[in-house]
Coordinates of C-alpha atoms in Angstrom, one line a residue:
X197 CA 0.0 0.0 0.1
X198 CA 1.3 3.4 -0.8
X199 CA 2.1 5.5 2.2
X200 CA 0.0 8.6 2.8
X201 CA 3.1 10.8 2.9
X202 CA 6.2 10.8 0.8
X203 CA 9.3 10.0 2.7
X204 CA 11.5 11.6 0.2
X205 CA 11.9 15.4 0.1
X206 CA 12.8 17.7 -2.9
X207 CA 15.2 19.8 -0.6
X208 CA 17.0 18.7 2.6
X209 CA 15.7 19.8 6.2
X210 CA 19.3 21.2 6.8
X211 CA 21.8 23.3 4.5
X212 CA 23.5 21.0 2.2
X213 CA 26.9 20.9 4.1
X214 CA 25.1 19.5 7.2
X215 CA 23.0 16.9 5.2
X216 CA 24.0 13.5 6.5
X217 CA 23.3 10.3 4.3
X218 CA 24.7 7.5 6.7
X219 CA 22.7 4.5 7.6
X220 CA 22.6 5.6 11.2
X221 CA 21.1 9.0 10.3
X222 CA 18.3 7.4 8.1
X223 CA 17.5 5.0 10.9
X224 CA 17.0 7.8 13.2
X225 CA 14.7 9.7 10.9
X226 CA 12.5 6.6 10.3
X227 CA 12.3 6.0 14.0
X228 CA 11.2 9.5 14.6
X229 CA 8.6 9.3 11.8
X230 CA 7.2 6.2 13.1
X231 CA 6.8 7.7 16.6
X232 CA 5.1 10.7 15.2
X233 CA 2.5 8.4 13.4
X234 CA 2.0 6.2 16.4
X235 CA 1.3 9.4 18.5
X236 CA -1.1 11.0 16.0
X237 CA -3.0 7.7 15.8
X238 CA -3.3 7.5 19.4
X239 CA -4.8 11.1 19.7
X240 CA -7.1 10.2 17.0
X241 CA -8.2 7.0 18.3
X242 CA -8.7 8.3 22.1
X243 CA -11.5 10.8 21.4
X244 CA -13.2 8.4 18.9
X245 CA -13.6 5.6 21.6
X246 CA -14.8 8.0 24.2
X247 CA -17.6 9.4 22.2
X248 CA -18.2 6.0 20.4
X249 CA -17.7 3.3 23.0
X250 CA -17.7 -0.1 21.5
X251 CA -16.3 -2.4 24.1
X252 CA -17.6 -3.3 27.6
X253 CA -14.4 -2.0 29.2
X254 CA -14.9 1.5 28.0
X255 CA -18.8 1.8 28.5
X256 CA -20.4 -1.5 29.6
X257 CA -23.8 0.0 30.2
X258 CA -24.1 0.8 26.5
X259 CA -23.8 -2.8 25.6
X260 CA -26.4 -3.7 28.1
X261 CA -28.7 -1.0 26.8
X262 CA -28.3 -2.1 23.1
X263 CA -28.8 -5.7 24.0
X264 CA -32.0 -5.1 26.0
X265 CA -35.1 -7.1 24.9
X266 CA -37.7 -4.6 24.1
X267 CA -41.5 -4.8 24.3
X268 CA -43.9 -2.5 22.6
X269 CA -44.5 0.9 24.3
X270 CA -47.7 2.9 24.9
X271 CA -48.9 5.5 22.4
X272 CA -48.9 8.5 24.8
X273 CA -47.4 9.6 28.3
X274 CA -50.3 9.2 30.6
X275 CA -51.2 12.2 32.9
X276 CA -50.3 10.4 36.1
X277 CA -47.9 11.7 38.5
X278 CA -45.6 9.5 40.7
X279 CA -43.9 10.3 44.1
X280 CA -41.8 8.1 46.1
X281 CA -41.5 7.9 49.9
X282 CA -41.0 5.7 52.9
X283 CA -38.0 3.7 51.8
X284 CA -35.7 4.4 54.6
X285 CA -37.4 3.2 57.8
X286 CA -40.7 2.8 59.6
X287 CA -43.0 5.7 60.4
X288 CA -41.7 8.3 57.9
X289 CA -43.3 11.7 58.0
X290 CA -43.9 14.2 55.2
X291 CA -41.9 17.4 55.4
X292 CA -43.4 20.7 54.8
X293 CA -41.6 20.7 51.3
X294 CA -43.0 17.3 50.3
X295 CA -46.5 18.3 51.1
X296 CA -46.2 21.4 48.8
X297 CA -44.4 19.3 46.1
X298 CA -47.6 17.2 46.1
X299 CA -49.9 20.2 46.4
X300 CA -47.9 21.9 43.2
X301 CA -48.4 18.8 41.1
X302 CA -52.1 18.6 42.0
X303 CA -52.8 22.2 41.0
X304 CA -50.4 22.8 38.2
X305 CA -50.3 19.5 36.4
X306 CA -53.8 18.5 37.3
X307 CA -53.3 14.8 36.7
X308 CA -55.7 12.1 36.4
X309 CA -54.0 10.4 39.5
X310 CA -51.1 11.2 41.9
X311 CA -49.4 7.8 43.2
X312 CA -47.4 7.7 46.3
X313 CA -45.3 4.7 46.1
X314 CA -44.0 3.7 49.6
X315 CA -42.8 0.7 51.8
X316 CA -43.3 2.2 55.1
X317 CA -46.6 4.2 55.0
X318 CA -45.9 7.8 56.0
X319 CA -47.7 9.2 59.1
X320 CA -48.3 12.7 60.7
X321 CA -50.5 15.8 60.0
X322 CA -49.0 16.8 56.7
X323 CA -49.5 13.2 55.3
X324 CA -53.1 13.2 56.3
X325 CA -53.4 16.7 54.6
X326 CA -52.1 15.4 51.4
X327 CA -53.7 12.0 51.5
X328 CA -57.0 13.1 49.7
X329 CA -54.8 13.9 46.7
X330 CA -53.0 10.6 46.7
X331 CA -53.4 6.9 45.5
X332 CA -51.4 4.9 47.8
X333 CA -49.3 1.9 46.4
X334 CA -47.0 -0.2 48.5
X335 CA -43.8 -1.5 46.8
X336 CA -41.3 -4.0 48.1
X337 CA -38.0 -2.9 49.8
X338 CA -35.3 -3.6 47.3
X339 CA -32.2 -5.0 48.4
X340 CA -30.5 -6.0 45.0
X341 CA -30.9 -5.6 41.5
X342 CA -29.5 -8.0 38.8
X343 CA -27.8 -9.6 41.8
X344 CA -25.9 -6.3 42.8
X345 CA -26.5 -5.2 46.5
X346 CA -28.7 -2.1 47.0
X347 CA -28.8 -0.5 50.5
X348 CA -29.3 3.3 50.5
X349 CA -32.9 4.4 50.3
X350 CA -32.0 7.0 47.6
X351 CA -30.6 4.2 45.3
X352 CA -33.7 2.3 45.9
X353 CA -35.9 4.9 45.0
X354 CA -33.8 5.3 41.7
X355 CA -34.8 1.7 40.9
X356 CA -38.4 1.9 42.0
X357 CA -39.1 5.1 39.6
X358 CA -37.8 3.2 36.5
X359 CA -40.0 0.1 37.5
X360 CA -43.1 2.4 37.9
X361 CA -42.4 4.2 34.6
X362 CA -41.9 1.0 32.9
X363 CA -45.3 -0.4 34.2
X364 CA -47.5 2.7 34.3
X365 CA -45.8 5.3 32.4
X366 CA -46.5 8.9 33.5
X367 CA -44.5 11.7 35.2
X368 CA -42.1 11.2 38.0
X369 CA -41.2 13.9 40.3
X370 CA -39.0 13.9 43.4
X371 CA -40.6 15.2 46.5
X372 CA -38.3 18.1 46.6
X373 CA -39.3 19.2 43.0
X374 CA -42.2 21.7 42.3
X375 CA -44.2 21.9 39.4
X376 CA -44.7 25.5 38.3
X377 CA -46.2 25.3 34.8
X378 CA -48.3 22.8 33.0
X379 CA -46.4 20.2 30.9
X380 CA -49.2 18.9 28.7
X381 CA -47.2 20.0 25.4
X382 CA -44.6 17.1 26.4
X383 CA -47.1 14.3 26.7
X384 CA -46.8 13.2 23.0
X385 CA -43.0 12.6 23.6
X386 CA -41.8 9.1 24.3
X387 CA -39.3 9.7 27.2
X388 CA -38.4 13.0 28.7
X389 CA -35.6 14.1 31.0
X390 CA -33.9 17.3 31.7
X391 CA -30.4 18.6 31.9
X392 CA -28.5 19.1 35.2
X393 CA -25.9 21.9 35.0
X394 CA -25.4 24.2 32.1
X395 CA -25.9 22.4 28.8
X396 CA -26.0 19.2 30.8
X397 CA -22.5 19.4 32.2
X398 CA -23.5 17.1 35.2
X399 CA -25.9 15.0 33.1
X400 CA -29.6 14.2 33.1
X401 CA -31.3 14.2 36.5
X402 CA -33.7 11.6 37.4
X403 CA -35.7 13.7 39.8
X404 CA -37.9 14.3 36.9
X405 CA -38.8 11.8 34.3
X406 CA -41.8 11.5 31.8
X407 CA -42.3 8.2 30.0
X408 CA -44.8 6.2 28.0
X409 CA -45.4 2.8 29.4
X410 CA -42.5 0.4 28.4
X411 CA -40.8 3.3 26.6
X412 CA -37.7 2.0 24.8
X413 CA -35.3 4.4 26.7
X414 CA -36.8 3.3 30.2
X415 CA -36.3 -0.3 29.3
X416 CA -32.7 0.3 28.2
X417 CA -32.0 2.4 31.1
X418 CA -33.3 -0.2 33.6
X419 CA -31.1 -3.0 31.7
X420 CA -28.0 -0.8 32.4
X421 CA -28.5 -1.3 36.1
X422 CA -26.6 -4.7 35.8
X423 CA -23.5 -2.8 36.3
X424 CA -24.8 -0.9 39.4
X425 CA -22.2 0.1 42.0
X426 CA -23.6 1.6 45.3
X427 CA -20.2 3.4 45.8
X428 CA -21.0 5.5 42.8
X429 CA -23.4 8.0 44.3
X430 CA -24.9 9.6 41.2
X431 CA -23.5 7.6 38.2
X432 CA -26.6 5.6 37.5
X433 CA -29.1 8.7 38.4
X434 CA -27.5 11.5 36.6
X435 CA -24.2 10.7 34.7
X436 CA -25.3 7.5 33.0
X437 CA -28.6 8.7 31.3
X438 CA -26.7 11.7 29.9
X439 CA -24.2 9.2 28.4
X440 CA -26.9 6.7 27.0
X441 CA -29.0 9.7 25.5
X442 CA -26.3 10.4 23.0
X443 CA -26.6 7.0 21.5
X444 CA -30.5 6.8 21.6
X445 CA -31.3 10.1 20.3
X446 CA -34.7 9.3 18.7
X447 CA -36.1 7.5 21.9
X448 CA -35.5 10.6 24.3
X449 CA -36.4 14.3 24.4
X450 CA -34.0 16.4 26.5
X451 CA -35.1 19.8 28.1
X452 CA -32.9 22.7 28.8
X453 CA -31.1 22.9 32.0
X454 CA -33.3 25.7 33.1
X455 CA -36.5 23.6 32.8
X456 CA -36.4 21.9 36.2
X457 CA -32.8 22.1 37.6
X458 CA -31.9 25.6 37.8
X459 CA -30.7 27.3 40.0
X460 CA -28.2 24.6 40.7
X461 CA -27.1 23.0 44.1
X462 CA -23.9 25.0 44.4
X463 CA -23.5 27.8 46.6
X464 CA -24.5 30.5 44.0
X465 CA -27.7 28.3 43.3
X466 CA -28.7 27.8 46.9
X467 CA -28.1 31.5 47.7
X468 CA -30.2 32.5 44.7
X469 CA -33.1 30.2 45.9
X470 CA -32.9 30.7 49.7
X471 CA -31.5 34.0 50.4
X472 CA -31.7 36.4 47.4
X473 CA -35.0 37.7 45.8
X474 CA -33.6 37.8 42.4
X475 CA -34.8 34.7 40.4
X476 CA -38.2 34.8 38.8
X477 CA -38.3 31.2 37.4
X478 CA -39.5 32.6 33.9
X479 CA -37.7 29.8 32.1
X480 CA -38.6 27.1 34.5
X481 CA -41.4 24.3 34.2
X482 CA -40.5 23.4 37.7
X483 CA -37.9 23.7 40.4
X484 CA -35.7 21.2 42.3
X485 CA -34.9 22.7 45.6
X486 CA -32.0 20.4 46.4
X487 CA -33.5 19.3 49.8
X488 CA -30.4 17.4 50.8
X489 CA -27.8 20.0 50.7
X490 CA -30.3 22.7 52.0
X491 CA -31.6 20.8 55.0
X492 CA -28.2 21.2 56.7
X493 CA -28.9 25.0 57.3
X494 CA -31.1 26.8 54.7
X495 CA -34.3 24.8 55.0
X496 CA -33.7 24.1 58.8
X497 CA -36.8 24.9 61.0
X498 CA -38.8 26.1 58.0
X499 CA -42.5 26.2 58.6
X500 CA -45.5 27.7 56.8
X501 CA -45.1 31.0 58.7
X502 CA -41.6 31.0 57.4
X503 CA -42.6 30.8 53.7
X504 CA -45.6 33.2 54.2
X505 CA -43.4 35.8 55.8
X506 CA -39.8 35.6 54.4
X507 CA -39.4 36.9 50.7
X508 CA -36.8 35.0 48.9
X509 CA -36.8 33.6 45.3
X510 CA -38.1 30.2 46.3
X511 CA -40.6 31.1 49.0
X512 CA -42.3 33.8 46.9
X513 CA -42.8 31.0 44.4
X514 CA -44.2 28.4 47.0
X515 CA -46.4 30.7 48.8
X516 CA -49.4 30.7 46.4
X517 CA -49.5 27.0 47.1
X518 CA -50.1 27.5 50.9
X519 CA -52.4 30.5 50.4
X520 CA -54.9 28.3 48.4
X521 CA -56.2 31.1 46.1
X522 CA -56.2 33.8 48.8
X523 CA -54.3 37.1 48.0
X524 CA -51.0 37.6 49.6
X525 CA -51.5 40.2 52.3
X526 CA -48.3 41.7 51.4
X527 CA -49.0 42.2 47.9
X528 CA -45.8 43.6 46.6
X529 CA -43.4 41.8 48.9
X530 CA -42.3 39.5 46.0
X531 CA -41.7 42.1 43.4
X532 CA -38.3 42.1 42.0
X533 CA -36.7 45.5 41.3
X534 CA -34.0 46.3 38.8
X535 CA -33.2 49.7 40.5
X536 CA -34.5 51.8 43.5
X537 CA -37.5 53.7 42.6
X538 CA -36.6 56.6 45.1
X539 CA -35.3 59.7 43.9
X540 CA -32.8 59.9 46.7
X541 CA -31.4 56.5 45.4
X542 CA -32.2 54.9 48.8
X543 CA -32.2 51.1 48.1
X544 CA -33.7 50.0 51.4
X545 CA -34.2 50.9 55.1
X546 CA -34.4 48.2 57.7
X547 CA -35.1 49.6 61.1
X548 CA -34.9 45.9 62.6
X549 CA -37.8 46.6 64.8
X550 CA -39.8 43.7 66.4
X551 CA -43.3 45.2 65.9
X552 CA -45.3 43.2 63.4
X553 CA -42.5 40.8 62.5
X554 CA -43.7 36.9 63.0
X555 CA -41.1 35.1 65.2
X556 CA -39.7 32.7 62.7
X557 CA -36.4 31.4 61.9
X558 CA -35.2 32.7 59.3
X559 CA -37.3 35.9 60.3
X560 CA -38.1 38.9 57.9
X561 CA -35.9 41.8 58.0
X562 CA -38.6 44.5 57.0
X563 CA -37.7 47.1 54.5
X564 CA -39.7 50.3 55.1
X565 CA -38.2 52.4 52.1
X566 CA -41.0 51.4 49.8
X567 CA -38.9 49.1 47.6
X568 CA -40.0 46.2 49.3
X569 CA -36.4 44.6 49.5
X570 CA -36.9 42.7 52.5
X571 CA -34.1 40.6 53.9
X572 CA -34.0 37.9 56.4
X573 CA -32.5 37.1 59.9
X574 CA -31.1 33.7 60.7
X575 CA -31.1 32.7 64.4
X576 CA -31.2 36.5 65.6
X577 CA -33.1 37.7 68.6
X578 CA -34.8 41.2 68.9
X579 CA -33.6 43.1 72.0
X580 CA -34.9 46.4 73.1
X581 CA -33.2 48.4 70.2
X582 CA -32.4 45.9 67.5
X583 CA -31.4 42.3 66.5
X584 CA -28.8 40.4 68.4
X585 CA -26.7 37.9 66.5
X586 CA -25.1 35.1 68.5
X587 CA -21.6 34.8 66.8
X588 CA -22.2 31.4 65.6
X589 CA -24.7 30.5 62.9
X590 CA -26.6 33.6 62.8
X591 CA -26.6 36.5 60.5
X592 CA -28.6 39.2 58.6
X593 CA -28.8 38.9 54.8
X594 CA -30.2 42.0 52.9
X595 CA -31.3 41.9 49.3
X596 CA -30.8 44.9 46.8
X597 CA -32.3 45.5 43.3
X598 CA -30.9 43.2 40.9
X599 CA -28.9 45.8 39.0
X600 CA -27.3 47.5 42.1
X601 CA -23.5 47.6 41.4
X602 CA -20.7 47.8 43.9
X603 CA -19.4 50.6 41.7
X604 CA -21.1 53.3 43.7
X605 CA -22.8 52.2 47.0
X606 CA -23.2 53.4 50.6
X607 CA -24.0 51.1 53.4
X608 CA -25.0 52.7 56.8
X609 CA -25.5 50.7 60.1
X610 CA -25.6 51.1 63.8
X611 CA -23.8 48.3 65.7
X612 CA -22.6 47.3 69.1
X613 CA -20.4 44.6 70.3
X614 CA -18.4 43.5 73.3
X615 CA -16.6 40.8 71.5
X616 CA -13.0 40.7 71.1
X617 CA -12.8 38.3 68.1
X618 CA -10.5 39.0 65.2
X619 CA -11.6 38.6 61.7
X620 CA -15.4 38.6 62.7
X621 CA -17.7 39.9 59.9
X622 CA -19.3 43.2 60.8
X623 CA -20.5 43.6 57.2
X624 CA -19.8 41.9 53.7
X625 CA -20.8 43.1 50.4
X626 CA -21.0 40.1 48.1
X627 CA -20.8 39.9 44.1
X628 CA -20.3 36.8 42.2
X629 CA -16.6 36.9 42.3
X630 CA -15.6 39.5 45.1
X631 CA -16.4 40.5 48.6
X632 CA -15.7 43.6 50.5
X633 CA -15.5 42.8 54.2
X634 CA -15.7 45.1 57.3
X635 CA -13.8 42.9 59.8
X636 CA -12.7 43.1 63.3
X637 CA -9.0 43.4 64.2
X638 CA -7.0 43.5 67.3
X639 CA -6.2 46.9 69.2
X640 CA -4.8 45.7 72.2
X641 CA -7.4 43.9 74.2
X642 CA -10.0 45.5 72.2
X643 CA -11.0 45.4 68.5
X644 CA -11.3 47.9 65.8
X645 CA -12.7 47.5 62.2
X646 CA -10.5 47.3 58.9
X647 CA -11.3 46.3 55.4
X648 CA -10.5 43.3 53.5
X649 CA -11.1 42.4 49.7
X650 CA -11.6 38.8 48.9
X651 CA -11.7 37.7 45.2
X652 CA -12.6 34.5 43.3
X653 CA -9.7 33.9 41.0
X654 CA -11.1 30.9 39.4
X655 CA -14.1 28.7 40.0
X656 CA -12.9 27.4 43.4
X657 CA -10.4 29.5 45.0
X658 CA -11.1 32.7 47.0
X659 CA -8.0 34.7 47.8
X660 CA -7.4 37.8 50.1
X661 CA -6.3 40.5 47.9
X662 CA -5.9 43.5 50.1
X663 CA -6.4 44.0 53.9
X664 CA -6.8 47.9 54.8
X665 CA -5.9 48.6 58.5
X666 CA -8.1 50.8 60.5
X667 CA -7.1 53.5 62.9
X668 CA -6.7 52.1 66.3
X669 CA -10.1 53.1 67.8
X670 CA -12.0 50.5 69.5
X671 CA -15.5 49.7 68.8
X672 CA -16.2 47.5 71.7
X673 CA -15.1 49.4 74.8
X674 CA -18.4 51.0 76.1
X675 CA -21.2 48.6 75.2
X676 CA -23.0 51.4 73.3
X677 CA -24.3 51.6 69.6
X678 CA -21.9 53.3 67.1
X679 CA -22.7 54.3 63.7
X680 CA -20.7 53.1 60.7
X681 CA -20.7 53.8 57.0
X682 CA -19.1 51.9 54.2
X683 CA -18.6 54.0 51.0
X684 CA -17.6 52.5 47.7
X685 CA -16.8 54.7 44.8
X686 CA -14.5 53.2 42.2
X687 CA -15.7 55.1 39.1
X688 CA -12.7 57.6 39.7
X689 CA -9.4 57.1 38.5
X690 CA -6.8 55.5 40.9
X691 CA -5.3 58.2 43.2
X692 CA -8.2 60.7 42.4
X693 CA -11.4 61.2 44.3
X694 CA -13.7 63.9 44.9
X695 CA -16.4 63.0 47.9
X696 CA -14.4 60.0 49.2
X697 CA -11.6 57.7 48.4
X698 CA -12.6 54.8 46.4
X699 CA -13.1 52.6 49.4
X700 CA -13.8 54.3 52.9
X701 CA -15.1 53.2 56.3
X702 CA -16.5 55.8 58.7
X703 CA -17.3 55.5 62.4
X704 CA -19.4 58.1 64.0
X705 CA -18.8 60.5 61.1
X706 CA -15.1 60.2 60.8
X707 CA -13.0 58.0 58.4
X708 CA -11.2 55.1 60.1
X709 CA -10.0 53.1 57.1
X710 CA -9.7 54.0 53.5
X711 CA -7.9 53.4 50.1
X712 CA -7.7 55.9 47.3
X713 CA -6.5 53.0 45.0
X714 CA -9.1 50.3 45.4
X715 CA -10.9 49.2 42.3
X716 CA -13.1 46.0 41.3
X717 CA -10.7 44.1 38.8
X718 CA -11.5 44.4 35.1
X719 CA -14.0 41.9 33.9
X720 CA -15.5 41.1 37.4
X721 CA -19.3 41.3 37.5
X722 CA -20.1 44.5 39.7
X723 CA -23.8 43.4 40.4
X724 CA -24.3 43.1 44.3
X725 CA -25.9 39.6 45.2
X726 CA -26.6 40.8 48.8
X727 CA -25.3 42.4 51.9
X728 CA -24.2 40.3 54.8
X729 CA -24.3 41.4 58.7
X730 CA -22.6 39.4 61.5
X731 CA -21.4 36.3 59.3
X732 CA -21.0 35.5 55.6
X733 CA -21.2 32.5 53.5
X734 CA -17.8 30.8 53.7
X735 CA -15.2 30.8 50.9
X736 CA -13.9 27.4 51.9
X737 CA -17.2 25.3 52.0
X738 CA -20.8 25.5 50.9
X739 CA -24.1 25.4 52.4
X740 CA -24.1 21.6 52.6
X741 CA -21.5 21.8 55.2
X742 CA -21.9 23.1 58.9
X743 CA -22.0 26.9 59.1
X744 CA -18.6 28.1 59.3
X745 CA -18.4 30.2 62.5
X746 CA -14.8 31.4 62.1
X747 CA -16.0 34.5 60.4
X748 CA -19.1 35.2 62.7
X749 CA -19.3 38.2 65.2
X750 CA -21.4 38.4 68.2
X751 CA -23.1 41.8 67.9
X752 CA -26.2 43.8 67.8
X753 CA -27.5 45.8 64.8
X754 CA -30.3 48.3 64.1
X755 CA -31.3 51.0 61.6
X756 CA -29.5 49.8 58.4
X757 CA -29.8 51.7 55.2
X758 CA -28.2 51.2 51.8
X759 CA -28.1 53.6 48.8
X760 CA -27.1 53.2 45.1
X761 CA -25.0 56.4 45.3
X762 CA -22.2 57.9 47.3
X763 CA -23.3 59.9 50.3
X764 CA -21.1 63.0 51.1
X765 CA -19.4 63.4 54.6
X766 CA -22.2 66.0 55.7
X767 CA -24.8 63.3 55.0
X768 CA -22.9 60.6 56.7
X769 CA -22.5 62.9 59.9
X770 CA -26.2 63.9 59.9
X771 CA -26.9 60.1 60.2
X772 CA -24.5 59.9 63.2
X773 CA -24.4 62.6 65.5
X774 CA -21.4 62.4 67.7
X775 CA -22.3 61.4 71.2
X776 CA -19.7 58.9 72.4
X777 CA -16.6 59.5 74.2
X778 CA -14.5 57.2 72.0
X779 CA -15.5 58.6 68.7
X780 CA -12.5 59.6 66.6
X781 CA -11.9 63.4 66.5
X782 CA -11.4 65.5 63.3
X783 CA -7.5 65.7 64.0
X784 CA -7.4 61.8 64.0
X785 CA -8.8 61.4 60.6
X786 CA -6.5 59.3 58.3
X787 CA -6.4 57.8 54.8
X788 CA -4.3 54.6 54.2
X789 CA -3.8 53.7 50.5
X790 CA -3.6 50.5 49.1
X791 CA -4.2 48.5 45.8
X792 CA -5.7 45.3 45.0

């Protein structure tokens, strides 16, 4: 066979006087050429085998799926909803989220029937409340599939849902997935799943599946469980269906990642759902609320009163299912603003007074500015003048309009603390990839406040970029409230400013820490995602872990205000009449420069 390249060349590689014709030189040349051919062949073969697996060693489930003995499927997806519960142990109860998921399926999908498949029958008030909507069906407790051991209740549920869809067809929902829009337009498909992660980067999630009885894909998917390994947590439930779908594209319809599984389960997604009021679910058919990671902290102690009185992205969407057609008594509470509607550019004013606020955890932080940007208080207690945070897993999180930027921002608050903890969070302004902290730092046996900028340099690593130390004026020496103002104004050129430095912190009307050089790095999104008081989400873990108390501060807060503009010094001093013995004087004003 004639080679695909010509080993002879019309001109030498080297100048003629360096050209060698010895047998050793020719041998070396041919050896190098053969090595090049082998390397090229390897890199061409490698991606082909990953995308087009043909051996059991590369992708054994594909062989199982291809060899599955198929029976004829139904003509249409029946309008039946399936839930699964009670596979873990005796006397399970329904959580509030489970009840709302059933209610949402009943109200939105309007199915012919809702099955609850169980082994241990649920008990409790919420189960009895949901029971009229349900058809109960007991299932055996699966301990193996194709001879492979199954122990975890979640893996048992993965198998039961496939068996149910194979037998009955219909619509399967996890009990922490809420239907938000009708899905009748999908009932003529054969089998439906939705992407998890942008463009299906994680896979196809089995928390929502729709199927005709005995659909081809559900039969193939079930057959692939002959390789089930209970040590691989989400391989068969999320990763594998995404791999199989590429090979059976005419048997499955794939929905966009926003259809059911956005926001995601990462820190940004959970904050968007449970803390921010920024997401309106326009692109969603439903929402998976990621009960397992959220239960550790964000959903802890949530009651109906919480959902009715705390205004975040998720609770605003779930509230109608609890109101049962009744109007929300706080009609504008769930409105999402792009910008403040006030001429003075005040974003919000949170007095943190107890009057009229239901005692829940989390508890509403009422905005009285008219913008309805209510925040929340986690594990805080009202005292005579404000809200006391415990220095552990408690904080105040305040929403702002969704186009508020960190470029021009003023945050004003009153605070008192007797804590001498270093690196405690007084305030943190959060964007997607940057945080500006007001943190405690030691002044002898007492503490003052300084400024710290933390940046997310890649998708995983937060790094401290700049610490701006404060004047040594203690904030915890007299057990009195003091007034603080954080001003950000980075629209000016470095080294130049008019009203303030680019970043400045005031105590009782006088600057105690500042930088003329501070600027948000180029390319960083300036949109503010929220403002924290008393603690902040960790840079080193996520909401699935125990709350990181290393950054928490035991302190009391009252009368918080935020503007989408820079207040001048006179305005700041009008907010904070000097009446405390340890307030810094005019002669003590200092400006310390720094860059990030």
